[in-house]
C-alpha positions as a printed Julia matrix, in Angstrom:
769×3 Matrix{Float64}:
  -69.91   81.11   86.4
  -71.51   78.53   88.65
  -70.32   74.92   88.18
  -72.51   72.09   89.55
  -72.17   68.31   89.99
  -74.7    65.61   89.07
  -74.64   61.84   88.34
  -74.18   60.83   84.69
  -75.65   58.16   82.39
  -74.38   57.46   78.86
  -76.82   56.94   75.97
  -76.24   54.66   73.02
  -77.96   55.71   69.73
  -80.13   58.28   71.56
  -79.82   62.06   72.01
  -81.85   63.55   74.87
  -83.62   66.88   74.17
  -85.16   69.24   76.8
  -88.88   68.44   77.47
  -88.51   65.07   75.73
  -89.71   61.94   77.63
  -88.03   58.56   76.98
  -87.93   55.1    78.58
  -84.5    53.62   79.46
  -83.66   50.03   80.29
  -80.41   49.77   82.29
  -78.55   46.45   82.58
  -74.9    47.41   83.33
  -74.04   47.31   87.04
  -72.14   50.61   87.1
  -75.07   52.45   85.44
  -77.6    50.73   87.77
  -75.5    52.03   90.67
  -75.52   55.57   89.23
  -79.31   55.6    88.65
  -79.97   54.19   92.15
  -77.71   56.87   93.64
  -79.75   59.61   91.89
  -83.06   58.15   93.18
  -81.75   57.79   96.73
  -80.49   61.39   96.77
  -83.67   62.62   94.94
  -81.59   64.56   92.43
  -81.61   64.98   88.65
  -79.38   63.03   86.33
  -77.29   63.99   83.28
  -77.86   62.1    80.0
  -75.18   62.35   77.3
  -74.71   60.47   73.99
  -71.72   58.34   72.98
  -69.67   59.54   70.01
  -68.12   56.1    69.64
  -69.63   53.3    71.71
  -66.64   50.98   71.11
  -64.24   53.49   72.7
  -65.07   53.86   76.41
  -66.18   57.35   77.54
  -65.77   58.86   74.03
  -68.83   61.12   74.43
  -70.12   64.47   73.25
  -69.59   67.5    75.57
  -73.17   68.8    75.37
  -75.87   66.79   77.16
  -79.18   67.26   78.95
  -80.18   67.46   82.64
  -83.07   65.04   83.06
  -85.59   64.2    85.74
  -86.43   60.6    86.72
  -90.24   60.45   86.64
  -90.61   56.74   87.29
  -88.19   54.12   88.69
  -88.83   50.36   88.38
  -86.47   47.61   89.52
  -86.78   44.07   88.08
  -86.09   40.88   90.11
  -82.82   40.33   88.16
  -81.54   43.76   89.27
  -82.1    45.59   85.96
  -83.84   48.96   85.92
  -86.56   50.63   83.88
  -86.59   54.43   84.02
  -89.03   56.98   82.64
  -87.04   60.19   82.15
  -87.9    63.73   81.04
  -85.35   66.23   79.64
  -85.04   69.52   81.58
  -82.12   71.68   80.42
  -79.1    71.72   78.14
  -75.69   71.55   79.88
  -72.0    71.52   79.04
  -69.71   68.95   80.71
  -66.26   69.85   82.04
  -65.01   66.87   84.02
  -66.13   63.27   84.77
  -65.32   61.59   88.09
  -66.21   58.12   89.35
  -66.51   57.28   93.04
  -69.76   55.67   94.14
  -71.25   56.74   90.81
  -70.36   58.76   87.76
  -70.28   62.44   88.74
  -69.69   65.31   86.37
  -68.85   68.98   86.57
  -71.26   70.83   84.29
  -72.41   74.28   83.3
  -75.97   75.19   82.3
  -76.28   76.74   78.85
  -78.65   79.66   78.34
  -80.46   80.09   75.01
  -80.39   83.46   73.26
  -83.49   85.67   73.46
  -85.11   86.93   70.23
  -87.78   89.36   69.12
  -91.31   87.91   69.32
  -92.07   88.72   65.67
  -88.91   86.89   64.54
  -89.78   83.89   66.69
  -93.37   83.86   65.35
  -92.12   83.94   61.71
  -89.67   81.06   62.35
  -92.34   79.09   64.22
  -94.89   79.44   61.4
  -92.42   78.56   58.62
  -91.12   75.41   60.32
  -94.65   74.25   61.31
  -96.03   74.77   57.78
  -93.16   72.9    56.2
  -93.42   70.06   58.71
  -97.18   69.8    58.12
  -96.57   69.4    54.36
  -94.0    66.73   55.11
  -96.34   64.73   57.38
  -99.09   64.81   54.79
  -96.76   63.79   51.93
  -94.88   61.06   53.77
  -97.88   59.45   55.49
  -95.47   58.52   58.27
  -96.96   60.64   61.07
 -100.46   61.28   62.26
 -101.94   64.68   61.63
 -102.35   65.01   65.45
  -98.62   65.69   65.81
  -98.83   68.93   63.82
 -102.0    69.88   65.75
 -100.23   69.41   69.07
  -97.17   71.3    67.83
  -99.33   74.31   66.95
 -100.38   74.56   70.62
  -96.73   74.84   71.77
  -95.39   78.39   71.93
  -91.72   77.62   72.64
  -89.81   77.57   69.38
  -87.03   75.51   70.98
  -89.45   72.85   72.14
  -91.01   72.68   68.63
  -87.57   72.35   67.03
  -86.53   69.58   69.43
  -89.74   67.59   68.81
  -89.4    67.93   65.03
  -85.72   66.9    65.29
  -86.74   63.76   67.16
  -89.14   62.69   64.36
  -87.17   64.0    61.39
  -83.48   63.34   62.11
  -82.28   59.79   62.11
  -78.57   59.9    62.97
  -76.95   60.7    66.33
  -74.66   63.22   64.66
  -77.6    65.2    63.19
  -79.57   65.23   66.47
  -76.51   66.21   68.49
  -75.87   69.12   66.12
  -79.4    70.43   66.8
  -78.85   70.06   70.56
  -75.53   71.93   70.45
  -76.71   74.78   68.18
  -77.63   77.85   70.28
  -78.7    80.14   67.46
  -82.44   79.61   66.78
  -82.14   80.85   63.17
  -79.32   78.43   62.4
  -81.2    75.57   64.09
  -84.35   76.34   62.07
  -82.32   76.6    58.85
  -80.83   73.13   59.41
  -84.28   71.59   59.9
  -85.82   73.43   56.93
  -83.01   72.21   54.69
  -83.56   68.65   55.95
  -87.32   68.95   55.35
  -86.77   70.22   51.78
  -84.41   67.29   51.05
  -86.91   64.8    52.45
  -89.72   66.33   50.4
  -87.58   66.08   47.22
  -86.91   62.42   47.95
  -90.6    61.81   48.57
  -91.39   63.53   45.26
  -88.98   61.22   43.4
  -90.42   58.21   45.2
  -93.89   59.26   44.19
  -92.87   59.53   40.52
  -91.19   56.12   40.64
  -94.22   54.64   42.39
  -96.54   56.01   39.7
  -94.37   54.52   36.96
  -94.3    51.16   38.74
  -98.04   51.36   39.22
  -98.62   51.99   35.51
  -96.35   49.08   34.6
  -98.07   46.86   37.13
 -101.45   47.77   35.68
 -100.16   46.87   32.21
  -98.62   43.61   33.41
 -101.8    42.74   35.33
 -103.81   43.33   32.17
 -101.38   41.15   30.18
 -101.52   38.51   32.9
 -105.32   38.51   32.79
 -105.36   38.14   28.99
 -102.61   35.49   29.01
 -104.5    33.54   31.64
 -107.57   33.61   29.41
 -105.49   32.29   26.48
 -103.94   29.63   28.74
 -107.33   28.37   29.94
 -108.67   28.3    26.37
 -105.61   26.3    25.25
 -106.03   23.96   28.2
 -109.57   23.28   27.04
 -108.2    22.61   23.53
 -105.45   20.35   24.89
 -102.58   22.77   24.13
 -101.5    23.52   27.71
  -97.96   22.12   27.26
  -97.23   24.59   24.47
  -98.32   27.54   26.61
  -96.05   26.29   29.41
  -93.19   26.08   26.88
  -93.88   29.68   25.91
  -93.52   30.87   29.49
  -90.42   28.73   30.02
  -88.8    30.25   26.91
  -89.63   33.76   28.12
  -88.09   33.03   31.51
  -84.93   31.64   29.88
  -84.59   34.72   27.65
  -84.62   37.01   30.69
  -82.1    34.86   32.57
  -79.68   34.33   29.64
  -77.99   37.77   29.96
  -77.8    38.1    26.18
  -76.98   41.33   24.37
  -79.71   43.96   23.94
  -79.85   43.27   20.18
  -80.3    39.53   20.78
  -82.8    40.14   23.61
  -85.0    42.37   21.43
  -84.8    39.83   18.61
  -85.71   36.94   20.94
  -88.73   38.75   22.41
  -89.88   39.74   18.92
  -89.64   36.13   17.71
  -91.37   34.9    20.89
  -94.33   37.19   20.25
  -94.56   35.83   16.69
  -94.36   32.26   18.04
  -97.28   32.97   20.37
  -99.53   33.82   17.42
  -98.43   30.89   15.19
 -100.41   27.66   14.84
  -98.74   25.14   17.12
  -98.48   22.37   14.52
  -97.01   24.59   11.77
  -93.44   24.05   10.52
  -92.75   27.77   10.97
  -93.53   27.41   14.68
  -90.83   24.77   15.2
  -88.28   26.82   13.17
  -88.92   29.91   15.32
  -88.77   27.89   18.54
  -85.44   26.31   17.54
  -84.08   29.76   16.67
  -85.02   31.2    20.09
  -83.55   28.18   21.88
  -80.29   28.64   19.92
  -80.04   32.28   21.04
  -80.74   31.26   24.64
  -78.16   28.46   24.64
  -75.29   30.73   23.5
  -72.81   31.57   26.31
  -73.4    35.33   26.24
  -71.93   36.02   29.65
  -70.45   32.69   30.8
  -66.69   32.24   30.9
  -63.94   30.3    32.63
  -61.36   32.02   34.83
  -58.21   32.21   32.71
  -54.94   31.05   34.27
  -52.19   33.55   33.41
  -49.45   31.79   35.39
  -46.71   31.52   32.74
  -44.58   29.24   34.95
  -47.44   26.73   35.18
  -47.96   26.92   31.4
  -44.26   26.22   30.9
  -44.42   23.27   33.31
  -47.41   21.72   31.51
  -45.85   22.21   28.04
  -42.62   20.56   29.21
  -44.44   17.62   30.81
  -46.68   17.04   27.76
  -44.07   17.52   24.99
  -40.44   16.55   24.64
  -38.13   18.92   22.73
  -39.75   21.69   20.62
  -37.73   24.22   22.64
  -38.13   27.18   20.27
  -41.81   26.4    19.71
  -42.48   26.41   23.47
  -40.55   29.67   23.87
  -42.67   31.33   21.17
  -45.91   30.11   22.79
  -44.81   31.41   26.21
  -43.87   34.78   24.64
  -47.32   34.95   23.04
  -49.14   34.14   26.31
  -46.92   36.51   28.34
  -47.83   39.4    26.03
  -51.55   38.51   26.28
  -51.24   38.54   30.1
  -49.42   41.9    30.13
  -51.9    43.72   27.87
  -54.9    41.73   29.21
  -56.22   41.41   25.68
  -56.37   38.66   23.07
  -55.89   41.09   20.18
  -52.87   40.01   18.18
  -51.78   37.47   15.59
  -53.45   34.05   15.49
  -50.93   31.26   16.01
  -50.7    28.71   13.19
  -48.7    25.51   13.7
  -47.38   24.18   10.37
  -45.65   20.82   10.25
  -45.89   17.16    9.18
  -48.52   14.86   10.71
  -47.77   13.45   14.15
  -45.34   16.14   15.37
  -47.75   17.37   18.07
  -49.69   20.29   16.58
  -53.07   19.29   17.99
  -51.64   18.11   21.33
  -49.85   21.47   21.69
  -53.23   23.18   21.34
  -54.67   20.86   24.03
  -51.75   21.63   26.34
  -52.22   25.4    25.92
  -55.95   25.02   26.69
  -55.15   22.89   29.76
  -52.44   25.3    30.98
  -54.61   28.42   30.57
  -57.78   26.76   31.96
  -59.75   27.17   28.73
  -62.27   24.69   27.35
  -60.7    22.95   24.33
  -62.71   22.72   21.11
  -61.31   21.16   17.92
  -62.9    22.15   14.62
  -61.83   20.01   11.65
  -61.74   22.11    8.48
  -60.48   19.35    6.19
  -62.82   19.06    3.18
  -65.05   21.99    4.22
  -66.04   23.68    0.95
  -69.23   25.52    1.87
  -69.17   29.01    3.41
  -72.39   28.11    5.26
  -70.46   25.6     7.4
  -68.54   28.54    8.86
  -71.18   31.32    8.83
  -74.31   29.15    9.04
  -77.42   29.21    6.81
  -80.29   31.64    7.01
  -83.13   30.25    9.13
  -85.56   30.59    6.23
  -83.97   27.49    4.62
  -85.22   24.02    5.53
  -82.88   22.3     7.98
  -80.83   25.47    8.51
  -78.47   25.72   11.49
  -75.64   27.93   12.78
  -72.11   27.53   11.46
  -69.35   25.47   13.08
  -68.12   28.42   15.16
  -71.48   29.1    16.86
  -72.32   25.38   17.17
  -69.06   24.73   19.0
  -69.5    27.79   21.24
  -72.83   26.32   22.36
  -71.02   23.04   22.94
  -68.24   24.79   24.92
  -70.84   26.56   27.15
  -68.4    29.47   27.72
  -67.45   32.46   25.58
  -63.67   32.16   26.07
  -62.66   28.63   24.98
  -59.64   27.7    22.86
  -60.65   26.84   19.29
  -58.22   24.65   17.35
  -58.9    25.11   13.63
  -57.42   21.84   12.41
  -56.2    21.27    8.82
  -56.77   24.88    7.72
  -54.72   24.19    4.59
  -57.28   21.61    3.44
  -60.23   23.99    3.15
  -62.02   23.25   -0.11
  -62.87   25.95   -2.65
  -65.41   25.59   -5.46
  -67.21   27.92   -7.86
  -70.12   28.38   -5.41
  -68.39   29.52   -2.23
  -65.07   30.1    -0.5
  -65.03   29.05    3.19
  -61.5    30.45    3.64
  -62.86   33.94    2.99
  -65.59   33.33    5.6
  -62.85   32.63    8.16
  -61.27   36.05    7.57
  -63.73   37.77    9.91
  -63.35   35.02   12.52
  -59.56   35.33   12.67
  -59.39   39.12   12.5
  -59.13   40.47   16.06
  -60.33   43.89   14.86
  -63.61   42.47   13.47
  -64.55   39.31   15.37
  -66.09   41.19   18.32
  -69.13   41.62   16.03
  -69.11   38.24   14.27
  -72.29   37.74   12.26
  -73.64   34.24   11.72
  -76.3    34.07    8.98
  -78.54   31.91   11.16
  -78.4    34.13   14.28
  -79.01   37.45   12.47
  -77.43   39.19   15.49
  -73.77   39.87   16.33
  -71.79   37.7    18.72
  -68.5    38.67   20.37
  -65.68   36.23   19.5
  -62.89   38.46   20.81
  -62.57   36.42   24.04
  -62.02   33.16   22.08
  -58.41   32.05   21.6
  -57.91   30.7    18.07
  -55.03   28.4    17.06
  -54.76   26.92   13.55
  -52.84   23.88   12.29
  -51.7    22.91    8.81
  -49.36   20.46    7.08
  -48.29   22.87    4.29
  -48.22   26.56    3.42
  -51.0    25.99    0.9
  -53.27   28.42    2.78
  -55.47   31.25    1.5
  -53.09   34.3     1.25
  -55.37   36.62    3.24
  -55.73   33.99    5.98
  -51.97   33.45    6.04
  -51.48   37.19    6.47
  -53.68   37.18    9.63
  -51.71   34.39   11.29
  -48.27   34.02   12.8
  -46.6    30.87   11.5
  -44.8    28.54   13.89
  -42.99   25.7    12.1
  -42.9    22.27   13.72
  -40.24   20.23   11.94
  -39.63   16.48   12.01
  -38.32   14.74   15.11
  -34.84   13.25   14.96
  -34.55    9.48   15.64
  -33.02   10.28   19.06
  -35.97   12.52   19.93
  -38.4     9.81   18.8
  -36.69    7.27   21.07
  -36.97    9.58   24.1
  -40.6    10.45   23.3
  -41.42    6.75   22.94
  -39.82    5.75   26.25
  -40.97    8.75   28.32
  -44.43    9.45   26.87
  -45.82    6.93   24.37
  -44.94    3.71   26.18
  -46.37    4.75   29.61
  -49.51    6.01   27.85
  -50.06    2.73   25.94
  -49.28    0.62   29.02
  -52.09    2.44   30.8
  -54.5     2.36   27.81
  -54.08   -1.4    27.37
  -54.51   -2.26   31.04
  -50.91   -3.35   31.61
  -48.72   -2.79   34.65
  -45.21   -1.38   34.42
  -43.7    -4.57   35.81
  -45.41   -6.73   33.14
  -43.63   -5.29   30.08
  -40.21   -3.95   29.18
  -39.22   -2.57   25.77
  -35.51   -2.0    25.22
  -34.17    1.13   23.57
  -32.72   -1.03   20.77
  -36.23   -2.31   19.95
  -37.61    1.25   19.71
  -34.68    2.16   17.43
  -35.44   -0.8    15.18
  -39.13    0.19   14.96
  -38.09    3.7    13.87
  -35.65    2.44   11.24
  -37.53   -0.53    9.76
  -41.24   -0.28   10.6
  -42.22    3.37   10.13
  -41.49    6.28    7.81
  -42.83    9.51    9.35
  -41.81   12.93   10.6
  -43.82   12.68   13.81
  -44.55    9.86   16.25
  -48.13    8.84   15.42
  -47.19    5.61   13.61
  -44.59    4.89   16.31
  -47.35    5.07   18.92
  -49.48    2.67   16.86
  -46.62    0.14   16.73
  -46.07    0.4    20.5
  -49.83   -0.04   21.03
  -49.7    -3.15   18.81
  -46.9    -4.6    20.97
  -48.86   -3.87   24.18
  -51.97   -5.6    22.81
  -49.96   -8.72   21.94
  -48.36   -8.69   25.4
  -51.83   -8.53   27.01
  -52.91  -11.52   24.91
  -49.82  -13.56   25.86
  -50.23  -12.81   29.59
  -53.95  -13.68   29.44
  -53.37  -17.02   27.7
  -50.28  -17.97   29.69
  -50.85  -17.02   33.32
  -47.46  -18.41   34.38
  -45.69  -15.58   32.58
  -45.36  -12.46   34.67
  -43.26  -10.24   32.4
  -42.6    -9.87   28.67
  -39.36   -8.29   27.39
  -39.11   -6.89   23.86
  -35.67   -6.48   22.27
  -34.49   -5.82   18.71
  -34.01   -9.6    18.33
  -37.54  -10.74   19.22
  -39.34   -7.63   17.81
  -40.27   -9.58   14.66
  -42.57  -11.85   16.75
  -44.66   -8.82   17.75
  -44.6    -6.65   14.62
  -43.9    -9.13   11.85
  -41.45   -8.69    8.97
  -39.86   -5.22    8.7
  -41.76   -2.98    6.27
  -38.81   -0.85    5.14
  -35.22   -1.61    4.18
  -32.24    0.67    4.21
  -32.07    1.96    0.64
  -28.28    1.77    0.45
  -27.86   -1.84    1.62
  -25.38   -3.79   -0.58
  -25.24   -1.09   -3.28
  -22.22    0.21   -5.2
  -21.52    3.36   -7.15
  -23.72    3.34  -10.26
  -23.7     5.15  -13.61
  -26.91    7.11  -14.07
  -28.26    6.63  -10.54
  -28.22    9.24   -7.77
  -29.76    9.91   -4.38
  -32.0    12.97   -4.35
  -33.84   14.28   -1.31
  -37.57   15.1    -1.25
  -39.95   16.73    1.21
  -43.4    15.2     1.78
  -46.23   15.98    4.18
  -45.03   13.13    6.4
  -41.4    14.29    6.42
  -38.25   13.88    4.35
  -37.62   11.02    1.89
  -34.61    9.65    0.03
  -35.47    9.93   -3.66
  -33.73    7.66   -6.2
  -33.28    9.28   -9.62
  -32.07    7.17  -12.58
  -31.34    7.91  -16.21
  -30.32    6.03  -19.38
  -29.6     7.06  -22.97
  -31.01    5.13  -25.91
  -30.69    5.58  -29.69
  -33.26    8.09  -30.85
  -33.79   11.66  -32.01
  -32.93   13.76  -28.91
  -36.23   13.32  -27.08
  -36.53   13.54  -23.27
  -38.71   10.81  -21.75
  -39.88   11.22  -18.11
  -41.66    8.66  -15.94
  -42.62    8.45  -12.27
  -45.81   10.6   -11.97
  -44.0    13.92  -12.18
  -45.59   17.33  -11.76
  -45.28   20.29  -14.09
  -42.58   22.05  -12.05
  -40.41   18.93  -11.88
  -40.67   18.41  -15.65
  -39.55   21.99  -16.2
  -36.68   21.38  -13.76
  -35.6    18.34  -15.87
  -35.51   20.51  -19.0
  -33.39   23.11  -17.2
  -31.04   20.41  -15.85
  -30.65   18.9   -19.35
  -29.69   22.3   -20.78
  -27.13   22.88  -17.98
  -25.68   19.37  -18.48
  -25.32   19.99  -22.24
  -23.51   23.31  -21.62
  -21.05   21.62  -19.2
  -20.45   18.62  -21.5
  -19.94   20.81  -24.58
  -17.33   22.82  -22.64
  -15.59   19.56  -21.75
  -15.42   18.63  -25.47
  -18.26   16.15  -26.05
  -19.57   15.87  -29.59
  -22.86   17.8   -29.81
  -24.29   15.2   -32.24
  -24.58   12.74  -29.35
  -27.55   14.73  -27.99
  -29.43   14.57  -31.32
  -28.82   10.85  -31.89
  -29.93    9.67  -28.46
  -33.05    9.87  -26.34
  -32.72   10.58  -22.63
  -35.01    8.63  -20.27
  -35.26    9.91  -16.73
  -37.19    7.82  -14.22
  -38.01    8.49  -10.58
  -39.23    5.17   -9.06
  -42.38    4.64   -6.96
  -44.58    5.92   -9.78
  -47.72    5.63   -7.66
  -46.56    8.61   -5.59
  -46.9    12.07   -7.25
  -43.67   14.1    -7.24
  -43.2    17.78   -7.94
  -40.99   20.76   -7.17
  -37.69   22.2    -8.39
  -35.39   20.94   -5.62
  -34.17   17.87   -7.56
  -32.52   20.14  -10.18
  -28.86   19.54   -9.24
  -29.4    15.77   -8.76
  -30.96   15.48  -12.24
  -28.08   17.5   -13.75
  -25.48   15.18  -12.16
  -27.29   12.0   -13.27
  -27.55   13.28  -16.89
  -23.81   14.07  -16.97
  -23.11   10.61  -15.48
  -24.93    8.72  -18.29
  -23.32   10.79  -21.05
  -19.8    10.39  -19.6
  -20.14    6.84  -18.16
  -18.77    8.07  -14.82
  -20.34    6.4   -11.71
  -21.93    8.54   -8.98
  -20.93    8.18   -5.33
  -23.74    6.16   -3.72
  -23.0     7.62   -0.26
  -23.92   11.15   -1.37
  -27.4    12.7    -1.46
  -28.21   16.18   -2.71
  -30.95   18.77   -3.06
  -31.15   22.19   -4.69
  -32.77   24.08   -7.56
  -30.54   24.84  -10.53
  -30.47   27.82  -12.87
  -29.34   27.87  -16.52
  -26.05   29.37  -15.37
  -25.41   26.5   -12.97
  -26.17   28.42   -9.78
  -27.81   26.48   -6.94
  -30.83   28.2    -5.4
  -32.38   28.0    -1.94
  -35.05   25.33   -1.35
  -37.54   24.42    1.43
  -38.0    21.48    3.82
  -34.25   21.09    4.19
  -34.29   20.01    7.82
  -36.6    17.07    7.03
  -34.43   16.12    4.02
  -31.26   16.06    6.16
  -33.07   13.81    8.67
  -34.03   11.46    5.83
  -30.39   11.29    4.66
  -29.23   10.58    8.22
  -31.87    7.88    8.69
  -30.77    6.14    5.47
  -27.09    6.21    6.54
  -25.98    8.66    3.85
  -22.49    9.96    4.6
  -22.49   13.28    2.7
  -25.3    15.71    1.87
  -24.97   18.54   -0.62
  -27.2    21.55    0.05
  -27.49   25.09   -1.41
  -25.12   27.53    0.31
  -28.06   29.95    0.57
  -29.65   27.49    3.05
  -26.63   27.46    5.37
  -28.59   29.04    8.28
  -30.66   25.86    8.59
  -27.59   24.08   10.0
  -28.17   25.92   13.31
  -31.36   23.86   13.75
  -29.65   20.5    13.12
  -28.55   18.58   16.23
  -24.83   18.19   16.92
  -25.14   14.41   16.86
  -26.39   14.45   13.25
  -23.68   16.92   12.22
  -21.01   14.59   13.63
  -22.22   11.58   11.66
  -23.27   13.43    8.49
  -20.99   15.6     6.35
  -23.04   18.57    5.09
  -21.57   20.52    2.14
  -23.09   23.93    1.3
  -22.29   24.61   -2.41
  -23.11   27.51   -4.75
  -22.39   26.11   -8.26
  -22.94   22.83  -10.11
  -19.24   22.47  -11.05
  -18.37   22.04   -7.37
  -21.15   19.44   -7.01
  -19.68   17.4    -9.89
  -16.23   17.38   -8.25
  -17.67   15.86   -5.06
  -20.31   13.49   -6.45
  -18.69   11.88   -9.53
  -16.24    9.02   -9.04
  -13.68   10.58  -11.41
  -13.16   13.98  -13.01
  -14.85   14.65  -16.4
  -12.29   14.39  -19.2
  -13.82   14.29  -22.71
  -11.4    16.4   -24.74
  -10.02   13.39  -26.62
  -13.39   11.68  -27.22
């Protein structure tokens, strides 16, 4: 084995083959030195390819001895070399002294039978000729010149140079000694390239056919455009092309796309001034304007949501916890499927503002849809476009307004949906609020499905008077009345700063004492929430602005409970128990209304008559039935105590509940009515400091009632000392603040006899009467 030494040059992105001629430009000093050394010594040079150019001297082991045919030195020192490959070699060791020198070994190719070589030569040349003709990349002269070459190795190296495009592939051909294996590699590559060319040809033919069709359409459309220009209709043609462009860029669903194109083709054939043309155009524009693929990036940071809810709303601890639980689950499963939240509570407690806060915290666009008074299904689902003046329903209209497909929709006043004999809008909402169905919501106007599953729906209501099927699809979250203490804190921390800003005041120009806020709550408003409280504070701020504007010497206005009358006028409400004593036939009941709890005065008298019951005060059917039940219970108790039964037949009973302009209904005044009836028949006064609520049965049992929290607040606000409630409602006491429990004695009672012992001034004793 003879080992030789020659200078070495490294090639980047090139593999040198024997008999191949290339031009090299050399700029690096160490390689210039090596090339100059080879020229001076009149010796050959080794060329070898980099494996990895970034790693120094990471080269392949097989290279090529090459001869420098031409040497040209530029004024800047760089070289231009014309080099021809001579022989394959294998490198053993690289040294660097004056130049790169390597130890190498020449590699001898195997010898084969002439017939075998001839067969290989013909097969590779034929295949390469087919490739050159199909690809149109190479001139036919290349195959002609290849046919003149007898050396199979030389043919393979030339084909490799034109056919293989990566260093790795070319190096593999250089290193392969076996002619059969080398030919097999190139044949496989040629077959792959021919397959690709075949696919390209098919694709090209399809494109060509489509282009011919589009060119034909373009030619015809241009004719129509020019004709319309001559007729003065050029703007309408431009609108047609604009609509078509918008359809393609809207990213709508395939169903909607097909429908839009179909309607556009119809529009093209319609008379421009026809009413049908404008209807079709409006329909297409509606489909285009829908946010098919536009959405906001949802914020799933629960800590940030919690922070925003706490900053926007005081109290409502359990409500906030439930909202955070809901959003945490949605984040975990990455899906909005689940119950729709429904906030139920009196006006002004923050239902709508909670929805706004959730939208703000989750980075959703907020859309409020008022459902109060909606009695037509078409307002939800839309009207078919065949009708004059038809349009999409509220859901689709507001989606267009939102411009994204994942906003937060607040369905406000869902309990006030109207129902008539023609349609039921509540039933139309069933599909909207069903997470299993709303991904294919169908609006009558659109005639195609739209995906509502990305929309977050929240509903609000004042009462439970909601369509049963709708109620079943929603998860109810109760927002009860605020306590006076909570109202004071909300007023000072939220409402006052907001109104100071809204009315253009500065913080140093106005001061409202806590005592003044307390007086507003007790004497100027009657509500469960804080909406009216905010209006009164706004009224004060406006008057302060007027005073400061007229009297520029004044720099600050202070409002206390003593001067509040100057800003808000005479108090609207009085404490109901002021200067009152225990009365016969008068009792304090407790009522629930949509604006919170109320103290309800119930009075009764007996008059000579024939046993008739007279009721006044705009009472509902349920309350009248409750009076009849209470009268029967009172008679049973009085008869047991020894009263003469003739007294009931000789006297009429008149029960009145004052404030007759306000409708009253429900069974919860049952025990209060029973006590007041017993009071008038026994002439025993009722304790004026007691209020009560509870439904009564014929056996004197007190049943569970609703709205108890609001009723207890009403009793506390009116300075009642004792409240009687059904024992079955005892769990509600957990929701009552400790401060109210300290000032208010709450008695849970099961039977009417126990109520009489507490509420009547003296014990019933009629045995001797």
